[in-house]
Coordinates of C-alpha atoms in Angstrom, one line a residue:
M1 CA 0.2 0.0 0.4
A2 CA 3.0 2.4 0.8
G3 CA 3.9 2.3 -2.9
L4 CA 0.5 3.3 -4.2
G5 CA 0.1 5.9 -1.7
W6 CA 3.9 7.5 -3.1
C7 CA 2.4 7.2 -6.2
V8 CA -0.7 9.4 -5.2
L9 CA 2.0 11.5 -3.6
A10 CA 4.1 12.0 -6.8
L11 CA 0.5 12.9 -8.6
V12 CA 0.2 15.1 -6.3
F13 CA 3.6 16.9 -6.7
L14 CA 3.1 16.7 -10.7
D15 CA -0.4 18.3 -10.0
E16 CA 1.3 21.5 -8.5
V17 CA 3.6 21.9 -11.4
L18 CA 0.6 21.4 -13.5
A19 CA -0.7 24.4 -12.2
A20 CA 2.3 26.7 -12.6
V21 CA 3.2 25.4 -16.0
A22 CA -0.9 26.4 -16.7
A23 CA -0.1 30.1 -15.3
G24 CA 2.9 30.2 -17.8
V25 CA 0.3 29.3 -20.2
W26 CA -2.1 32.1 -19.4
G27 CA 0.3 34.8 -18.9
R28 CA 2.2 34.0 -22.3
Y29 CA -1.7 35.0 -23.7
A30 CA -2.5 37.4 -21.5
G31 CA 0.5 39.4 -21.2
G32 CA 3.4 38.3 -23.3
V33 CA 6.7 36.6 -22.2
L34 CA 7.5 38.5 -18.9
L35 CA 3.7 37.7 -17.6
A36 CA 4.5 34.2 -18.5
V37 CA 7.3 34.1 -16.6
L38 CA 6.6 35.9 -13.7
A39 CA 2.6 34.1 -13.4
P40 CA 3.9 30.6 -12.3
V41 CA 6.8 32.3 -10.2
A42 CA 3.6 33.8 -8.2
V43 CA 1.8 30.1 -8.2
V44 CA 5.0 28.9 -6.6
A45 CA 6.0 31.7 -4.2
V46 CA 1.9 31.3 -3.1
W47 CA 1.6 27.5 -2.6
W48 CA 5.3 27.9 -0.6
A49 CA 4.0 30.4 1.7
F50 CA 0.3 29.0 1.9
A51 CA -0.3 25.8 0.7
S52 CA 2.6 23.6 1.2
P53 CA 3.2 20.9 3.6
R54 CA 5.6 23.0 5.7
A55 CA 3.9 26.4 4.7
R56 CA 4.6 29.1 7.2
F57 CA 1.0 30.9 6.7
G58 CA -0.6 27.3 5.9
G59 CA -3.2 26.0 8.5
P60 CA -6.4 23.8 8.6
V61 CA -8.4 26.5 6.8
V62 CA -6.2 28.5 4.2
R63 CA -4.2 25.6 3.0
P64 CA -7.4 24.3 1.5
V65 CA -9.1 27.4 0.5
V66 CA -5.4 28.2 -1.2
K67 CA -5.0 24.7 -3.2
V68 CA -8.9 25.5 -4.4
L69 CA -8.1 29.2 -5.8
V70 CA -4.7 28.0 -7.1
F71 CA -6.2 25.0 -9.0
G72 CA -9.3 26.6 -9.7
L73 CA -7.3 30.1 -11.0
A74 CA -4.7 27.8 -13.1
S75 CA -7.8 26.1 -14.7
A76 CA -9.5 28.9 -15.3
G77 CA -6.6 30.8 -16.8
L78 CA -6.3 27.5 -19.3
W79 CA -10.0 28.1 -20.7
A80 CA -9.6 31.6 -21.3
A81 CA -6.2 31.2 -23.1
G82 CA -8.2 29.0 -25.2
H83 CA -7.3 25.5 -23.8
P84 CA -11.1 24.4 -22.5
T85 CA -10.3 20.7 -22.8
A86 CA -6.8 20.9 -20.8
A87 CA -8.7 23.6 -18.4
V88 CA -11.6 20.6 -17.6
A89 CA -8.9 18.1 -17.5
L90 CA -6.9 19.7 -15.1
L91 CA -9.8 20.7 -12.7
V92 CA -10.6 17.0 -13.0
F93 CA -7.2 15.5 -12.2
S94 CA -6.7 18.1 -9.3
V95 CA -9.9 17.1 -7.6
V96 CA -9.3 12.9 -8.3
V97 CA -5.8 13.5 -7.0
N98 CA -5.7 16.0 -4.0
A99 CA -8.5 13.6 -3.0
A100 CA -6.9 10.3 -2.9
A101 CA -4.0 12.1 -1.1
Q102 CA -6.6 12.6 1.8
L103 CA -7.1 8.8 2.1
P104 CA -5.5 7.8 5.4
W105 CA -2.8 5.7 4.0
V106 CA -1.9 8.2 2.0
R107 CA -1.3 10.9 5.0
S108 CA 0.1 8.6 6.9
L109 CA 3.1 8.8 4.8
V110 CA 3.6 12.2 5.3
A111 CA 4.5 13.6 8.6
E112 CA 3.1 16.9 9.6
P113 CA 5.4 19.8 9.9
V114 CA 6.7 20.4 13.5
A115 CA 5.9 23.6 14.8
S116 CA 8.7 26.0 15.6

């Protein structure tokens, strides 16, 4: 079961990378090369600060809200950039993979961060 759990966690990481890529696609569509670079950087910074397992400003309410916003906005950005199929696929993939990551046998693989 642990092997399958690590596969789920790898898919969660892939999902996070795809959200950053989607932000870059939207950035290129909406504002050119500079926004195509800055949008993924912003996604990674927000994820690091609020949604990652060791997020300094995350919490039981903030973390899931930020995750919904990041994946929802990434999907909306793909849709706006003219990629509706990719937008729906990313949204469905995000929901499925993040739901699977909440299963107890997957969550037990990741140690909770220690408060400092």
